[in-house]
C-alpha cells in the first residue's frame, strides 16, 4: 500500500447466526462463519450490534463507529450521531418473517427518537423457483387491519417470483419478507426498528416470536403502490466499465458497476461504499475480490478499478 491506498477503509465483516440462515456466506463468499445457521454478514456497519473493524491501512485498529466519532473529516464532516448506512449480505436458507418498517417521523415519536428504515435489495443469487414478499393486496387501511386480524395471510401478502440481478426498493410502510433460497445484498438506513407482522406461526424454543400487530397496522401504507418498490434502472455501457444506477432516494444512491479492464473514476462524494459481489481485480493496485468491502473517504479523488468484477457502490 502507498500513502494514498492507506486511506482506503477496508472492513472486517461481522457474521450473525440466525435460525433461518445457512452456509452460503462460507460456500460462496469464503467468510469464516460461526455455524451452519449463519444468515447475515454485516459488511459495512457502525451499528452497536455489529461494528466493523478496519482491516488494514492508516485506520487499522479502529472500528467504523470510532472513525465516525473521531475522524468525521473522512466522511466530509457529515452531521448525525451515526454512520448513515448499513450494508449486509443475507443468506436466507429459510423464510424470514413478514415485516414492515416505520418512517423517520413515526419512529421519532414512537421509538424514542430513533430513525425509520428505508432499505433496498439486490438479488445476488436465488433458487430457480424463489419468491419474495413485497407489498400487500388490501385495498385500504381498513382492509389491512381486517386481513391481519383475521389471519388471511394468503390473500394479504403479495408474493412475487425473483431472479438473480433483480432489485427492490423497500420504502417505509412496505410489507416485505425475504424468502428461503435467496442471497441478497442489502443497503439500508442504519436503523434497527422492525415491526414483525407475521411469522408463519413458527415456534422458537417452543414459543412464537413477538409480533407488533398494532404498530404494523399503523405504518403499513395502503393500497400498495407497485411503483414505489421498483426503480428505473439505467445502464450505461462503457469500454472498461458498465454503470447501472439502481436507485436514488433521500438516504442513498446505489449503483452497480461491472468492470472489464481498467476504469478511471473519481470519488467526489462524502464517501463511497464498495462491495465486490463477483470476480476479482484491484483498486489503485490493491487486490480485491468477491466479498471485499471498503469505503473511499472524502477527498480521495481519482481512483482506478481494474480487473473482471462486479461491484455495488453506494453513497
Ligand atoms: Zn426490512
PDB file of C-alpha atoms and ligand atoms in Angstrom:
ATOM      1  CA  UNK A   1       0.000   0.000   0.000  1.00  0.00           C
ATOM      2  CA  UNK A   2       1.128   3.588  -0.587  1.00  0.00           C
ATOM      3  CA  UNK A   3       0.179   6.888   1.045  1.00  0.00           C
ATOM      4  CA  UNK A   4      -2.976   7.072  -0.978  1.00  0.00           C
ATOM      5  CA  UNK A   5      -4.227   3.487  -0.710  1.00  0.00           C
ATOM      6  CA  UNK A   6      -3.507   3.549   3.057  1.00  0.00           C
ATOM      7  CA  UNK A   7      -6.560   5.845   3.203  1.00  0.00           C
ATOM      8  CA  UNK A   8      -8.910   3.166   1.850  1.00  0.00           C
ATOM      9  CA  UNK A   9     -11.033   1.823   4.704  1.00  0.00           C
ATOM     10  CA  UNK A  10     -11.185  -1.964   4.234  1.00  0.00           C
ATOM     11  CA  UNK A  11     -13.591  -3.530   6.721  1.00  0.00           C
ATOM     12  CA  UNK A  12     -13.840  -6.864   8.529  1.00  0.00           C
ATOM     13  CA  UNK A  13     -17.413  -8.130   8.295  1.00  0.00           C
ATOM     14  CA  UNK A  14     -19.396  -9.267  11.346  1.00  0.00           C
ATOM     15  CA  UNK A  15     -21.283 -12.577  10.971  1.00  0.00           C
ATOM     16  CA  UNK A  16     -24.663 -13.229  12.574  1.00  0.00           C
ATOM     17  CA  UNK A  17     -26.153 -16.577  13.476  1.00  0.00           C
ATOM     18  CA  UNK A  18     -29.900 -16.811  12.954  1.00  0.00           C
ATOM     19  CA  UNK A  19     -32.382 -19.667  12.750  1.00  0.00           C
ATOM     20  CA  UNK A  20     -33.169 -19.089   9.090  1.00  0.00           C
ATOM     21  CA  UNK A  21     -29.518 -18.816   7.956  1.00  0.00           C
ATOM     22  CA  UNK A  22     -27.346 -21.248   6.019  1.00  0.00           C
ATOM     23  CA  UNK A  23     -23.745 -21.737   4.869  1.00  0.00           C
ATOM     24  CA  UNK A  24     -23.528 -19.698   1.674  1.00  0.00           C
ATOM     25  CA  UNK A  25     -21.553 -16.921   3.340  1.00  0.00           C
ATOM     26  CA  UNK A  26     -18.821 -19.541   3.656  1.00  0.00           C
ATOM     27  CA  UNK A  27     -19.556 -21.543   0.493  1.00  0.00           C
ATOM     28  CA  UNK A  28     -19.932 -18.582  -1.874  1.00  0.00           C
ATOM     29  CA  UNK A  29     -18.009 -15.797  -0.133  1.00  0.00           C
ATOM     30  CA  UNK A  30     -15.344 -17.771   1.787  1.00  0.00           C
ATOM     31  CA  UNK A  31     -16.009 -15.960   5.056  1.00  0.00           C
ATOM     32  CA  UNK A  32     -15.411 -17.724   8.332  1.00  0.00           C
ATOM     33  CA  UNK A  33     -18.847 -18.367   9.789  1.00  0.00           C
ATOM     34  CA  UNK A  34     -19.794 -19.327  13.344  1.00  0.00           C
ATOM     35  CA  UNK A  35     -22.238 -22.126  12.419  1.00  0.00           C
ATOM     36  CA  UNK A  36     -24.308 -23.694   9.652  1.00  0.00           C
ATOM     37  CA  UNK A  37     -27.074 -21.226  10.521  1.00  0.00           C
ATOM     38  CA  UNK A  38     -25.328 -18.012   9.571  1.00  0.00           C
ATOM     39  CA  UNK A  39     -27.766 -15.631   7.973  1.00  0.00           C
ATOM     40  CA  UNK A  40     -26.188 -12.198   7.899  1.00  0.00           C
ATOM     41  CA  UNK A  41     -22.847 -10.671   7.091  1.00  0.00           C
ATOM     42  CA  UNK A  42     -22.746  -7.082   8.344  1.00  0.00           C
ATOM     43  CA  UNK A  43     -20.225  -5.930   5.790  1.00  0.00           C
ATOM     44  CA  UNK A  44     -20.194  -2.180   6.330  1.00  0.00           C
ATOM     45  CA  UNK A  45     -21.653  -1.326   9.711  1.00  0.00           C
ATOM     46  CA  UNK A  46     -21.078   1.087  12.548  1.00  0.00           C
ATOM     47  CA  UNK A  47     -24.059  -0.271  14.460  1.00  0.00           C
ATOM     48  CA  UNK A  48     -23.811  -1.190  18.176  1.00  0.00           C
ATOM     49  CA  UNK A  49     -24.896  -4.735  17.332  1.00  0.00           C
ATOM     50  CA  UNK A  50     -22.094  -5.232  14.832  1.00  0.00           C
ATOM     51  CA  UNK A  51     -19.403  -2.598  14.492  1.00  0.00           C
ATOM     52  CA  UNK A  52     -16.939  -3.432  11.693  1.00  0.00           C
ATOM     53  CA  UNK A  53     -13.208  -3.193  12.433  1.00  0.00           C
ATOM     54  CA  UNK A  54     -10.835  -1.623   9.926  1.00  0.00           C
ATOM     55  CA  UNK A  55      -8.740  -4.439   8.448  1.00  0.00           C
ATOM     56  CA  UNK A  56      -5.689  -2.565   7.151  1.00  0.00           C
ATOM     57  CA  UNK A  57      -4.195   0.797   6.307  1.00  0.00           C
ATOM     58  CA  UNK A  58      -3.900   4.056   8.201  1.00  0.00           C
ATOM     59  CA  UNK A  59      -7.003   3.422  10.323  1.00  0.00           C
ATOM     60  CA  UNK A  60      -6.357  -0.193  11.292  1.00  0.00           C
ATOM     61  CA  UNK A  61      -7.315  -0.796  14.910  1.00  0.00           C
ATOM     62  CA  UNK A  62     -10.392   1.415  14.766  1.00  0.00           C
ATOM     63  CA  UNK A  63     -13.987   0.431  14.277  1.00  0.00           C
ATOM     64  CA  UNK A  64     -16.198   2.225  11.785  1.00  0.00           C
ATOM     65  CA  UNK A  65     -18.135   3.869  14.629  1.00  0.00           C
ATOM     66  CA  UNK A  66     -14.857   5.198  16.078  1.00  0.00           C
ATOM     67  CA  UNK A  67     -13.915   6.683  12.716  1.00  0.00           C
ATOM     68  CA  UNK A  68     -17.334   8.306  12.523  1.00  0.00           C
ATOM     69  CA  UNK A  69     -16.905   9.724  16.034  1.00  0.00           C
ATOM     70  CA  UNK A  70     -13.255  10.833  15.895  1.00  0.00           C
ATOM     71  CA  UNK A  71     -12.468  11.299  12.199  1.00  0.00           C
ATOM     72  CA  UNK A  72     -15.610  12.838  10.767  1.00  0.00           C
ATOM     73  CA  UNK A  73     -13.454  14.522   8.104  1.00  0.00           C
ATOM     74  CA  UNK A  74     -13.247  11.086   6.406  1.00  0.00           C
ATOM     75  CA  UNK A  75     -16.962  11.434   5.689  1.00  0.00           C
ATOM     76  CA  UNK A  76     -16.976  15.055   4.564  1.00  0.00           C
ATOM     77  CA  UNK A  77     -17.886  16.250   8.075  1.00  0.00           C
ATOM     78  CA  UNK A  78     -21.420  14.969   7.572  1.00  0.00           C
ATOM     79  CA  UNK A  79     -23.712  15.645  10.505  1.00  0.00           C
ATOM     80  CA  UNK A  80     -25.505  12.999  12.532  1.00  0.00           C
ATOM     81  CA  UNK A  81     -24.897  10.804  15.546  1.00  0.00           C
ATOM     82  CA  UNK A  82     -24.194   7.678  13.493  1.00  0.00           C
ATOM     83  CA  UNK A  83     -22.746   6.471  10.219  1.00  0.00           C
ATOM     84  CA  UNK A  84     -25.833   6.670   7.997  1.00  0.00           C
ATOM     85  CA  UNK A  85     -25.759   3.386   6.054  1.00  0.00           C
ATOM     86  CA  UNK A  86     -25.517  -0.327   6.770  1.00  0.00           C
ATOM     87  CA  UNK A  87     -24.602  -2.932   4.143  1.00  0.00           C
ATOM     88  CA  UNK A  88     -25.445  -6.595   4.694  1.00  0.00           C
ATOM     89  CA  UNK A  89     -25.234  -9.805   2.733  1.00  0.00           C
ATOM     90  CA  UNK A  90     -28.144 -12.026   3.698  1.00  0.00           C
ATOM     91  CA  UNK A  91     -28.252 -15.797   3.211  1.00  0.00           C
ATOM     92  CA  UNK A  92     -31.860 -16.842   3.699  1.00  0.00           C
ATOM     93  CA  UNK A  93     -31.973 -20.625   3.732  1.00  0.00           C
ATOM     94  CA  UNK A  94     -35.474 -20.398   5.160  1.00  0.00           C
ATOM     95  CA  UNK A  95     -38.169 -17.724   5.073  1.00  0.00           C
ATOM     96  CA  UNK A  96     -37.760 -14.580   7.152  1.00  0.00           C
ATOM     97  CA  UNK A  97     -40.771 -13.206   8.995  1.00  0.00           C
ATOM     98  CA  UNK A  98     -43.122 -10.759   7.290  1.00  0.00           C
ATOM     99  CA  UNK A  99     -42.260  -7.275   8.474  1.00  0.00           C
ATOM    100  CA  UNK A 100     -42.585  -3.548   7.940  1.00  0.00           C
ATOM    101  CA  UNK A 101     -40.514  -0.536   8.990  1.00  0.00           C
ATOM    102  CA  UNK A 102     -41.729   2.891  10.121  1.00  0.00           C
ATOM    103  CA  UNK A 103     -40.567   6.120   8.538  1.00  0.00           C
ATOM    104  CA  UNK A 104     -38.416   8.670  10.400  1.00  0.00           C
ATOM    105  CA  UNK A 105     -41.415  10.682  11.621  1.00  0.00           C
ATOM    106  CA  UNK A 106     -43.223   7.679  13.149  1.00  0.00           C
ATOM    107  CA  UNK A 107     -40.045   6.234  14.668  1.00  0.00           C
ATOM    108  CA  UNK A 108     -39.115   9.571  16.202  1.00  0.00           C
ATOM    109  CA  UNK A 109     -42.406   9.774  18.103  1.00  0.00           C
ATOM    110  CA  UNK A 110     -42.968   6.092  18.869  1.00  0.00           C
ATOM    111  CA  UNK A 111     -39.433   4.692  19.186  1.00  0.00           C
ATOM    112  CA  UNK A 112     -37.623   7.205  21.412  1.00  0.00           C
ATOM    113  CA  UNK A 113     -36.250   9.391  18.670  1.00  0.00           C
ATOM    114  CA  UNK A 114     -34.938   6.526  16.522  1.00  0.00           C
ATOM    115  CA  UNK A 115     -34.725   6.680  12.771  1.00  0.00           C
ATOM    116  CA  UNK A 116     -37.099   4.823  10.498  1.00  0.00           C
ATOM    117  CA  UNK A 117     -35.774   2.473   7.899  1.00  0.00           C
ATOM    118  CA  UNK A 118     -35.584   2.503   4.141  1.00  0.00           C
ATOM    119  CA  UNK A 119     -33.761  -0.416   2.560  1.00  0.00           C
ATOM    120  CA  UNK A 120     -33.104  -1.968  -0.822  1.00  0.00           C
ATOM    121  CA  UNK A 121     -32.238  -5.437  -2.066  1.00  0.00           C
ATOM    122  CA  UNK A 122     -30.026  -6.580  -4.885  1.00  0.00           C
ATOM    123  CA  UNK A 123     -30.611 -10.298  -5.565  1.00  0.00           C
ATOM    124  CA  UNK A 124     -27.131 -11.841  -5.717  1.00  0.00           C
ATOM    125  CA  UNK A 125     -28.464 -15.330  -6.344  1.00  0.00           C
ATOM    126  CA  UNK A 126     -31.584 -17.404  -5.732  1.00  0.00           C
ATOM    127  CA  UNK A 127     -33.176 -20.776  -6.352  1.00  0.00           C
ATOM    128  CA  UNK A 128     -34.946 -21.075  -9.705  1.00  0.00           C
ATOM    129  CA  UNK A 129     -38.378 -21.057  -8.024  1.00  0.00           C
ATOM    130  CA  UNK A 130     -37.553 -18.414  -5.389  1.00  0.00           C
ATOM    131  CA  UNK A 131     -40.061 -15.746  -4.423  1.00  0.00           C
ATOM    132  CA  UNK A 132     -40.086 -12.658  -2.263  1.00  0.00           C
ATOM    133  CA  UNK A 133     -42.751 -10.675  -0.425  1.00  0.00           C
ATOM    134  CA  UNK A 134     -43.088  -7.028  -1.424  1.00  0.00           C
ATOM    135  CA  UNK A 135     -46.366  -5.285  -0.679  1.00  0.00           C
ATOM    136  CA  UNK A 136     -49.882  -6.493   0.081  1.00  0.00           C
ATOM    137  CA  UNK A 137     -53.219  -6.886  -1.656  1.00  0.00           C
ATOM    138  CA  UNK A 138     -55.540  -4.960   0.684  1.00  0.00           C
ATOM    139  CA  UNK A 139     -57.362  -2.045  -0.947  1.00  0.00           C
ATOM    140  CA  UNK A 140     -57.207   0.341   2.010  1.00  0.00           C
ATOM    141  CA  UNK A 141     -56.074   0.666   5.633  1.00  0.00           C
ATOM    142  CA  UNK A 142     -59.325  -0.804   6.919  1.00  0.00           C
ATOM    143  CA  UNK A 143     -58.843  -3.954   4.865  1.00  0.00           C
ATOM    144  CA  UNK A 144     -55.207  -4.150   6.010  1.00  0.00           C
ATOM    145  CA  UNK A 145     -56.376  -4.285   9.632  1.00  0.00           C
ATOM    146  CA  UNK A 146     -59.165  -6.729   8.784  1.00  0.00           C
ATOM    147  CA  UNK A 147     -56.967  -9.176   6.864  1.00  0.00           C
ATOM    148  CA  UNK A 148     -54.277  -9.086   9.551  1.00  0.00           C
ATOM    149  CA  UNK A 149     -56.694  -9.552  12.459  1.00  0.00           C
ATOM    150  CA  UNK A 150     -58.438 -12.390  10.645  1.00  0.00           C
ATOM    151  CA  UNK A 151     -55.124 -14.021   9.663  1.00  0.00           C
ATOM    152  CA  UNK A 152     -55.967 -14.037   5.941  1.00  0.00           C
ATOM    153  CA  UNK A 153     -52.268 -14.188   5.072  1.00  0.00           C
ATOM    154  CA  UNK A 154     -52.520 -15.836   1.652  1.00  0.00           C
ATOM    155  CA  UNK A 155     -54.876 -13.119   0.480  1.00  0.00           C
ATOM    156  CA  UNK A 156     -52.972 -10.311   2.159  1.00  0.00           C
ATOM    157  CA  UNK A 157     -49.355 -10.987   1.268  1.00  0.00           C
ATOM    158  CA  UNK A 158     -48.104 -10.081  -2.203  1.00  0.00           C
ATOM    159  CA  UNK A 159     -45.562 -12.734  -3.216  1.00  0.00           C
ATOM    160  CA  UNK A 160     -43.644 -12.379  -6.471  1.00  0.00           C
ATOM    161  CA  UNK A 161     -41.087 -14.541  -8.307  1.00  0.00           C
ATOM    162  CA  UNK A 162     -37.494 -13.305  -8.392  1.00  0.00           C
ATOM    163  CA  UNK A 163     -34.327 -13.974 -10.341  1.00  0.00           C
ATOM    164  CA  UNK A 164     -30.648 -13.152  -9.968  1.00  0.00           C
ATOM    165  CA  UNK A 165     -29.959  -9.470 -10.607  1.00  0.00           C
ATOM    166  CA  UNK A 166     -33.414  -8.197  -9.586  1.00  0.00           C
ATOM    167  CA  UNK A 167     -33.550  -5.100  -7.428  1.00  0.00           C
ATOM    168  CA  UNK A 168     -36.196  -3.835  -4.993  1.00  0.00           C
ATOM    169  CA  UNK A 169     -36.539  -0.592  -3.085  1.00  0.00           C
ATOM    170  CA  UNK A 170     -38.352  -1.162   0.228  1.00  0.00           C
ATOM    171  CA  UNK A 171     -39.743   2.136   1.452  1.00  0.00           C
ATOM    172  CA  UNK A 172     -41.100   2.548   4.999  1.00  0.00           C
ATOM    173  CA  UNK A 173     -44.645   1.198   5.227  1.00  0.00           C
ATOM    174  CA  UNK A 174     -43.983  -1.588   2.704  1.00  0.00           C
ATOM    175  CA  UNK A 175     -44.809  -5.119   3.880  1.00  0.00           C
ATOM    176  CA  UNK A 176     -41.833  -7.302   2.975  1.00  0.00           C
ATOM    177  CA  UNK A 177     -40.020 -10.572   3.573  1.00  0.00           C
ATOM    178  CA  UNK A 178     -37.033 -12.356   2.159  1.00  0.00           C
ATOM    179  CA  UNK A 179     -37.930 -15.965   1.445  1.00  0.00           C
ATOM    180  CA  UNK A 180     -35.809 -19.100   1.532  1.00  0.00           C
ATOM    181  CA  UNK A 181     -33.266 -19.866  -1.185  1.00  0.00           C
ATOM    182  CA  UNK A 182     -32.226 -16.253  -1.633  1.00  0.00           C
ATOM    183  CA  UNK A 183     -28.890 -14.460  -1.326  1.00  0.00           C
ATOM    184  CA  UNK A 184     -29.195 -10.676  -1.121  1.00  0.00           C
ATOM    185  CA  UNK A 185     -27.045  -7.601  -0.805  1.00  0.00           C
ATOM    186  CA  UNK A 186     -28.989  -5.132   1.327  1.00  0.00           C
ATOM    187  CA  UNK A 187     -28.268  -1.423   1.537  1.00  0.00           C
ATOM    188  CA  UNK A 188     -30.187   0.239   4.341  1.00  0.00           C
ATOM    189  CA  UNK A 189     -30.502   3.167   6.632  1.00  0.00           C
ATOM    190  CA  UNK A 190     -28.567   2.427   9.825  1.00  0.00           C
ATOM    191  CA  UNK A 191     -31.578   1.584  11.993  1.00  0.00           C
ATOM    192  CA  UNK A 192     -32.997  -1.403  13.807  1.00  0.00           C
ATOM    193  CA  UNK A 193     -36.677  -0.602  14.027  1.00  0.00           C
ATOM    194  CA  UNK A 194     -38.645  -3.513  12.607  1.00  0.00           C
ATOM    195  CA  UNK A 195     -42.280  -4.447  13.202  1.00  0.00           C
ATOM    196  CA  UNK A 196     -43.000  -8.143  12.729  1.00  0.00           C
ATOM    197  CA  UNK A 197     -46.429  -8.705  11.196  1.00  0.00           C
ATOM    198  CA  UNK A 198     -46.465 -12.482  10.782  1.00  0.00           C
ATOM    199  CA  UNK A 199     -44.007 -15.304  11.410  1.00  0.00           C
ATOM    200  CA  UNK A 200     -45.849 -18.237   9.747  1.00  0.00           C
ATOM    201  CA  UNK A 201     -46.915 -19.336  13.246  1.00  0.00           C
ATOM    202  CA  UNK A 202     -43.405 -20.731  13.771  1.00  0.00           C
ATOM    203  CA  UNK A 203     -42.129 -21.527  17.247  1.00  0.00           C
ATOM    204  CA  UNK A 204     -38.669 -20.699  18.579  1.00  0.00           C
ATOM    205  CA  UNK A 205     -37.788 -22.726  21.683  1.00  0.00           C
ATOM    206  CA  UNK A 206     -41.459 -23.665  21.885  1.00  0.00           C
ATOM    207  CA  UNK A 207     -42.706 -20.080  21.726  1.00  0.00           C
ATOM    208  CA  UNK A 208     -43.841 -17.805  18.923  1.00  0.00           C
ATOM    209  CA  UNK A 209     -41.678 -14.719  18.343  1.00  0.00           C
ATOM    210  CA  UNK A 210     -43.125 -11.389  19.386  1.00  0.00           C
ATOM    211  CA  UNK A 211     -45.369  -9.700  16.811  1.00  0.00           C
ATOM    212  CA  UNK A 212     -46.058  -5.972  16.554  1.00  0.00           C
ATOM    213  CA  UNK A 213     -49.535  -6.014  15.083  1.00  0.00           C
ATOM    214  CA  UNK A 214     -50.864  -2.575  16.042  1.00  0.00           C
ATOM    215  CA  UNK A 215     -47.702  -0.689  15.135  1.00  0.00           C
ATOM    216  CA  UNK A 216     -47.563  -2.608  11.857  1.00  0.00           C
ATOM    217  CA  UNK A 217     -51.133  -1.621  11.014  1.00  0.00           C
ATOM    218  CA  UNK A 218     -50.259   1.972  11.925  1.00  0.00           C
ATOM    219  CA  UNK A 219     -47.401   2.193   9.459  1.00  0.00           C
ATOM    220  CA  UNK A 220     -48.432  -0.084   6.544  1.00  0.00           C
ATOM    221  CA  UNK A 221     -49.274   2.083   3.541  1.00  0.00           C
ATOM    222  CA  UNK A 222     -52.415   1.163   1.639  1.00  0.00           C
ATOM    223  CA  UNK A 223     -53.108   0.482  -1.109  1.00  0.00           C
ATOM    224  CA  UNK A 224     -49.660  -0.830  -2.000  1.00  0.00           C
ATOM    225  CA  UNK A 225     -48.044   1.236  -4.746  1.00  0.00           C
ATOM    226  CA  UNK A 226     -46.160  -1.160  -7.053  1.00  0.00           C
ATOM    227  CA  UNK A 227     -44.075   1.687  -8.476  1.00  0.00           C
ATOM    228  CA  UNK A 228     -42.722   2.532  -5.021  1.00  0.00           C
ATOM    229  CA  UNK A 229     -40.803  -0.755  -4.930  1.00  0.00           C
ATOM    230  CA  UNK A 230     -39.362  -0.629  -8.404  1.00  0.00           C
ATOM    231  CA  UNK A 231     -36.835   1.881  -9.617  1.00  0.00           C
ATOM    232  CA  UNK A 232     -35.937   2.987 -13.095  1.00  0.00           C
ATOM    233  CA  UNK A 233     -32.664   1.176 -13.709  1.00  0.00           C
ATOM    234  CA  UNK A 234     -30.373   2.919 -16.126  1.00  0.00           C
ATOM    235  CA  UNK A 235     -27.465   1.059 -17.688  1.00  0.00           C
ATOM    236  CA  UNK A 236     -24.640   2.981 -19.340  1.00  0.00           C
ATOM    237  CA  UNK A 237     -22.136   0.695 -21.059  1.00  0.00           C
ATOM    238  CA  UNK A 238     -18.506   1.697 -21.449  1.00  0.00           C
ATOM    239  CA  UNK A 239     -15.230   0.265 -22.781  1.00  0.00           C
ATOM    240  CA  UNK A 240     -13.912  -0.763 -19.381  1.00  0.00           C
ATOM    241  CA  UNK A 241     -16.907  -0.283 -17.071  1.00  0.00           C
ATOM    242  CA  UNK A 242     -20.694  -0.567 -17.242  1.00  0.00           C
ATOM    243  CA  UNK A 243     -22.545   1.638 -14.766  1.00  0.00           C
ATOM    244  CA  UNK A 244     -26.097   0.853 -13.772  1.00  0.00           C
ATOM    245  CA  UNK A 245     -27.940   3.256 -11.486  1.00  0.00           C
ATOM    246  CA  UNK A 246     -30.211   1.081  -9.330  1.00  0.00           C
ATOM    247  CA  UNK A 247     -31.895   3.638  -7.115  1.00  0.00           C
ATOM    248  CA  UNK A 248     -31.507   7.103  -5.712  1.00  0.00           C
ATOM    249  CA  UNK A 249     -33.579   8.209  -2.705  1.00  0.00           C
ATOM    250  CA  UNK A 250     -33.086  10.700   0.102  1.00  0.00           C
ATOM    251  CA  UNK A 251     -30.971   8.200   2.090  1.00  0.00           C
ATOM    252  CA  UNK A 252     -28.739   6.638  -0.542  1.00  0.00           C
ATOM    253  CA  UNK A 253     -27.809   6.180  -4.149  1.00  0.00           C
ATOM    254  CA  UNK A 254     -26.926   2.635  -5.225  1.00  0.00           C
ATOM    255  CA  UNK A 255     -25.051   1.842  -8.419  1.00  0.00           C
ATOM    256  CA  UNK A 256     -23.894  -1.465  -9.891  1.00  0.00           C
ATOM    257  CA  UNK A 257     -20.563  -1.374 -11.687  1.00  0.00           C
ATOM    258  CA  UNK A 258     -19.225  -4.128 -13.931  1.00  0.00           C
ATOM    259  CA  UNK A 259     -15.516  -3.646 -14.542  1.00  0.00           C
ATOM    260  CA  UNK A 260     -13.835  -5.325 -17.523  1.00  0.00           C
ATOM    261  CA  UNK A 261     -10.445  -3.718 -17.958  1.00  0.00           C
ATOM    262  CA  UNK A 262      -9.095  -0.590 -16.325  1.00  0.00           C
ATOM    263  CA  UNK A 263     -11.563   2.144 -15.370  1.00  0.00           C
ATOM    264  CA  UNK A 264     -10.637   5.597 -14.055  1.00  0.00           C
ATOM    265  CA  UNK A 265     -13.202   7.125 -11.697  1.00  0.00           C
ATOM    266  CA  UNK A 266     -13.468   9.970  -9.214  1.00  0.00           C
ATOM    267  CA  UNK A 267     -14.543   9.899  -5.576  1.00  0.00           C
ATOM    268  CA  UNK A 268     -16.341  13.238  -5.322  1.00  0.00           C
ATOM    269  CA  UNK A 269     -18.970  12.300  -2.671  1.00  0.00           C
ATOM    270  CA  UNK A 270     -18.821  12.494   1.131  1.00  0.00           C
ATOM    271  CA  UNK A 271     -17.846   8.837   0.983  1.00  0.00           C
ATOM    272  CA  UNK A 272     -18.324   5.868  -1.332  1.00  0.00           C
ATOM    273  CA  UNK A 273     -19.001   2.350  -0.077  1.00  0.00           C
ATOM    274  CA  UNK A 274     -17.955  -0.569  -2.276  1.00  0.00           C
ATOM    275  CA  UNK A 275     -18.803  -4.269  -2.111  1.00  0.00           C
ATOM    276  CA  UNK A 276     -17.268  -6.672  -4.613  1.00  0.00           C
ATOM    277  CA  UNK A 277     -20.050  -9.127  -5.449  1.00  0.00           C
ATOM    278  CA  UNK A 278     -18.328 -11.153  -8.159  1.00  0.00           C
ATOM    279  CA  UNK A 279     -14.923 -11.664  -9.758  1.00  0.00           C
ATOM    280  CA  UNK A 280     -11.657 -10.045  -8.767  1.00  0.00           C
ATOM    281  CA  UNK A 281      -9.372  -7.169  -9.567  1.00  0.00           C
ATOM    282  CA  UNK A 282      -7.799  -4.199  -7.851  1.00  0.00           C
ATOM    283  CA  UNK A 283      -8.406  -0.681  -6.587  1.00  0.00           C
ATOM    284  CA  UNK A 284      -5.374   1.516  -7.248  1.00  0.00           C
ATOM    285  CA  UNK A 285      -3.251  -1.631  -7.400  1.00  0.00           C
ATOM    286  CA  UNK A 286      -4.542  -3.186  -4.157  1.00  0.00           C
ATOM    287  CA  UNK A 287      -6.079  -6.639  -4.755  1.00  0.00           C
ATOM    288  CA  UNK A 288      -9.799  -7.033  -4.116  1.00  0.00           C
ATOM    289  CA  UNK A 289     -12.152  -9.939  -4.770  1.00  0.00           C
ATOM    290  CA  UNK A 290     -15.699 -11.156  -4.290  1.00  0.00           C
ATOM    291  CA  UNK A 291     -16.543 -10.475  -0.639  1.00  0.00           C
ATOM    292  CA  UNK A 292     -14.240  -7.459  -0.168  1.00  0.00           C
ATOM    293  CA  UNK A 293     -15.928  -4.341   1.258  1.00  0.00           C
ATOM    294  CA  UNK A 294     -14.325  -0.927   1.558  1.00  0.00           C
ATOM    295  CA  UNK A 295     -15.007   2.785   1.873  1.00  0.00           C
ATOM    296  CA  UNK A 296     -13.308   5.505  -0.140  1.00  0.00           C
ATOM    297  CA  UNK A 297     -13.174   8.528   2.183  1.00  0.00           C
ATOM    298  CA  UNK A 298     -13.946  12.155   1.428  1.00  0.00           C
ATOM    299  CA  UNK A 299     -11.439  13.800  -0.868  1.00  0.00           C
ATOM    300  CA  UNK A 300      -9.956  10.525  -2.128  1.00  0.00           C
ATOM    301  CA  UNK A 301     -10.146  11.869  -5.666  1.00  0.00           C
ATOM    302  CA  UNK A 302      -9.237   9.799  -8.714  1.00  0.00           C
ATOM    303  CA  UNK A 303      -9.068   6.033  -8.489  1.00  0.00           C
ATOM    304  CA  UNK A 304      -8.681   3.106 -10.822  1.00  0.00           C
ATOM    305  CA  UNK A 305     -10.693  -0.098 -10.721  1.00  0.00           C
ATOM    306  CA  UNK A 306      -9.100  -2.844 -12.732  1.00  0.00           C
ATOM    307  CA  UNK A 307      -9.969  -6.457 -13.444  1.00  0.00           C
ATOM    308  CA  UNK A 308     -13.050  -8.501 -14.161  1.00  0.00           C
ATOM    309  CA  UNK A 309     -15.506  -7.901 -11.377  1.00  0.00           C
ATOM    310  CA  UNK A 310     -18.929  -6.637 -10.352  1.00  0.00           C
ATOM    311  CA  UNK A 311     -19.331  -4.162  -7.539  1.00  0.00           C
ATOM    312  CA  UNK A 312     -22.190  -2.478  -5.721  1.00  0.00           C
ATOM    313  CA  UNK A 313     -21.378   1.122  -4.841  1.00  0.00           C
ATOM    314  CA  UNK A 314     -23.439   3.303  -2.512  1.00  0.00           C
ATOM    315  CA  UNK A 315     -23.142   6.800  -1.163  1.00  0.00           C
TER     316      UNK A 315
HETATM  317 ZN1  LIG B   1     -36.649  -4.932   6.375  1.00  0.00          ZN
END
